[in-house]
């Protein structure tokens, strides 16, 4: 897969997330996907995302930076949203917060097989 192909697959994946088109998630995520060292599988990954959208109704993945080095892709995602209640252990309680996520994906056969994700929790803490 070329760098451009990998970027195209990733952008389609992000569009799937933003549309919450869970029926298409399996086109982009492997059945045995691993997230931050934990094997979630496709169903667990979907459940994690559905929970995120439930806790953050206005969640939107905004790709700020994208770097492709097949089979890896790195992205900096920006978020400007209003989580309900507690988010990442912080009492956000409906306040609008902005933060970033740095994430690296391993992609095999056009599917995400592994994800390493770090959310900038300090940025949220500074806004509370």
Coordinates of C-alpha atoms in Angstrom, one line a residue:
X1 CA 0.0 0.0 0.0
X2 CA 1.4 3.4 -0.9
X3 CA 1.6 6.4 1.4
X4 CA -1.3 8.0 -0.5
X5 CA -3.4 4.9 -0.4
X6 CA -2.9 4.5 3.4
X7 CA -3.9 8.2 3.9
X8 CA -7.0 7.7 1.8
X9 CA -8.0 4.6 3.9
X10 CA -7.4 6.6 7.1
X11 CA -9.5 9.5 6.0
X12 CA -12.3 7.1 5.0
X13 CA -12.0 5.6 8.5
X14 CA -12.3 9.0 10.2
X15 CA -15.3 9.8 8.0
X16 CA -16.9 6.5 9.1
X17 CA -16.3 7.5 12.8
X18 CA -17.7 11.0 12.3
X19 CA -20.9 9.6 10.7
X20 CA -21.1 6.9 13.4
X21 CA -21.6 4.4 10.6
X22 CA -20.8 1.4 12.8
X23 CA -22.0 -1.0 10.1
X24 CA -18.9 0.0 8.0
X25 CA -16.4 0.0 10.8
X26 CA -15.3 -3.6 9.9
X27 CA -14.1 -2.3 6.6
X28 CA -11.4 -0.4 8.4
X29 CA -10.8 -2.2 11.6
X30 CA -9.5 -5.8 11.9
X31 CA -11.5 -8.4 13.9
X32 CA -8.6 -8.8 16.3
X33 CA -7.6 -5.1 16.7
X34 CA -5.4 -4.2 19.7
X35 CA -5.8 -0.8 21.3
X36 CA -3.0 0.5 23.7
X37 CA -1.9 -3.1 24.3
X38 CA -5.3 -4.6 24.9
X39 CA -6.9 -6.9 22.4
X40 CA -10.4 -5.4 22.0
X41 CA -11.4 -7.1 18.8
X42 CA -13.8 -5.3 16.4
X43 CA -16.8 -5.6 18.8
X44 CA -14.9 -4.2 21.7
X45 CA -13.4 -1.4 19.6
X46 CA -16.9 -0.5 18.3
X47 CA -18.2 -0.5 21.9
X48 CA -15.4 1.8 23.0
X49 CA -16.3 4.3 20.2
X50 CA -20.0 4.1 20.9
X51 CA -19.4 4.8 24.5
X52 CA -17.2 7.8 23.5
X53 CA -20.1 9.2 21.4
X54 CA -22.6 8.5 24.1
X55 CA -20.4 10.5 26.6
X56 CA -19.6 13.2 24.1
X57 CA -22.6 13.8 21.9
X58 CA -20.8 16.4 19.8
X59 CA -17.7 14.4 19.3
X60 CA -16.0 15.0 15.9
X61 CA -12.6 13.7 14.8
X62 CA -10.7 16.5 13.1
X63 CA -7.5 15.4 11.4
X64 CA -4.9 18.1 12.1
X65 CA -1.7 16.2 11.0
X66 CA -1.3 13.0 9.1
X67 CA 2.0 11.2 8.4
X68 CA 2.1 7.9 6.5
X69 CA 5.0 5.4 6.6
X70 CA 3.4 2.1 5.5
X71 CA 2.3 0.0 7.3
X72 CA 2.0 2.8 9.9
X73 CA 0.1 6.0 9.9
X74 CA 0.4 8.7 12.6
X75 CA -2.3 11.4 13.2
X76 CA -2.8 14.3 15.5
X77 CA -6.5 14.7 16.0
X78 CA -8.1 17.9 17.4
X79 CA -11.3 17.9 19.4
X80 CA -13.5 20.7 20.5
X81 CA -16.4 19.2 22.3
X82 CA -18.7 19.0 25.3
X83 CA -18.3 15.8 27.3
X84 CA -21.1 14.9 29.8
X85 CA -20.2 14.2 33.4
X86 CA -16.7 12.9 34.1
X87 CA -14.2 12.6 31.2
X88 CA -10.8 10.9 31.6
X89 CA -11.5 11.1 35.4
X90 CA -12.0 14.9 35.2
X91 CA -15.2 16.7 36.2
X92 CA -16.0 18.3 32.8
X93 CA -19.7 18.2 33.4
X94 CA -20.9 19.7 30.1
X95 CA -18.2 22.3 29.7
X96 CA -16.7 22.8 26.2
X97 CA -13.1 21.7 26.1
X98 CA -10.4 21.5 23.4
X99 CA -7.7 18.9 23.3
X100 CA -5.6 16.7 21.0
X101 CA -5.0 13.0 20.6
X102 CA -1.8 11.7 19.2
X103 CA -2.4 8.3 17.6
X104 CA -0.4 5.7 15.6
X105 CA -2.0 2.9 13.7
X106 CA -0.6 -0.2 12.2
X107 CA -2.6 -1.1 9.0
X108 CA -2.5 -4.5 7.3
X109 CA -4.6 -5.4 4.3
X110 CA -6.3 -1.9 4.5
X111 CA -7.5 -2.7 8.1
X112 CA -6.3 -1.2 11.4
X113 CA -4.7 -4.0 13.4
X114 CA -3.1 -2.0 16.2
X115 CA -3.6 1.5 17.8
X116 CA -1.4 3.4 20.1
X117 CA -3.3 6.5 21.5
X118 CA -2.4 9.3 23.9
X119 CA -4.9 12.0 24.8
X120 CA -3.6 15.4 26.0
X121 CA -5.3 15.3 29.4
X122 CA -3.2 18.2 30.7
X123 CA -4.9 20.5 28.1
X124 CA -8.3 19.6 29.5
X125 CA -7.2 20.1 33.1
X126 CA -5.9 23.6 32.2
X127 CA -9.4 24.5 31.0
X128 CA -11.3 23.4 34.1

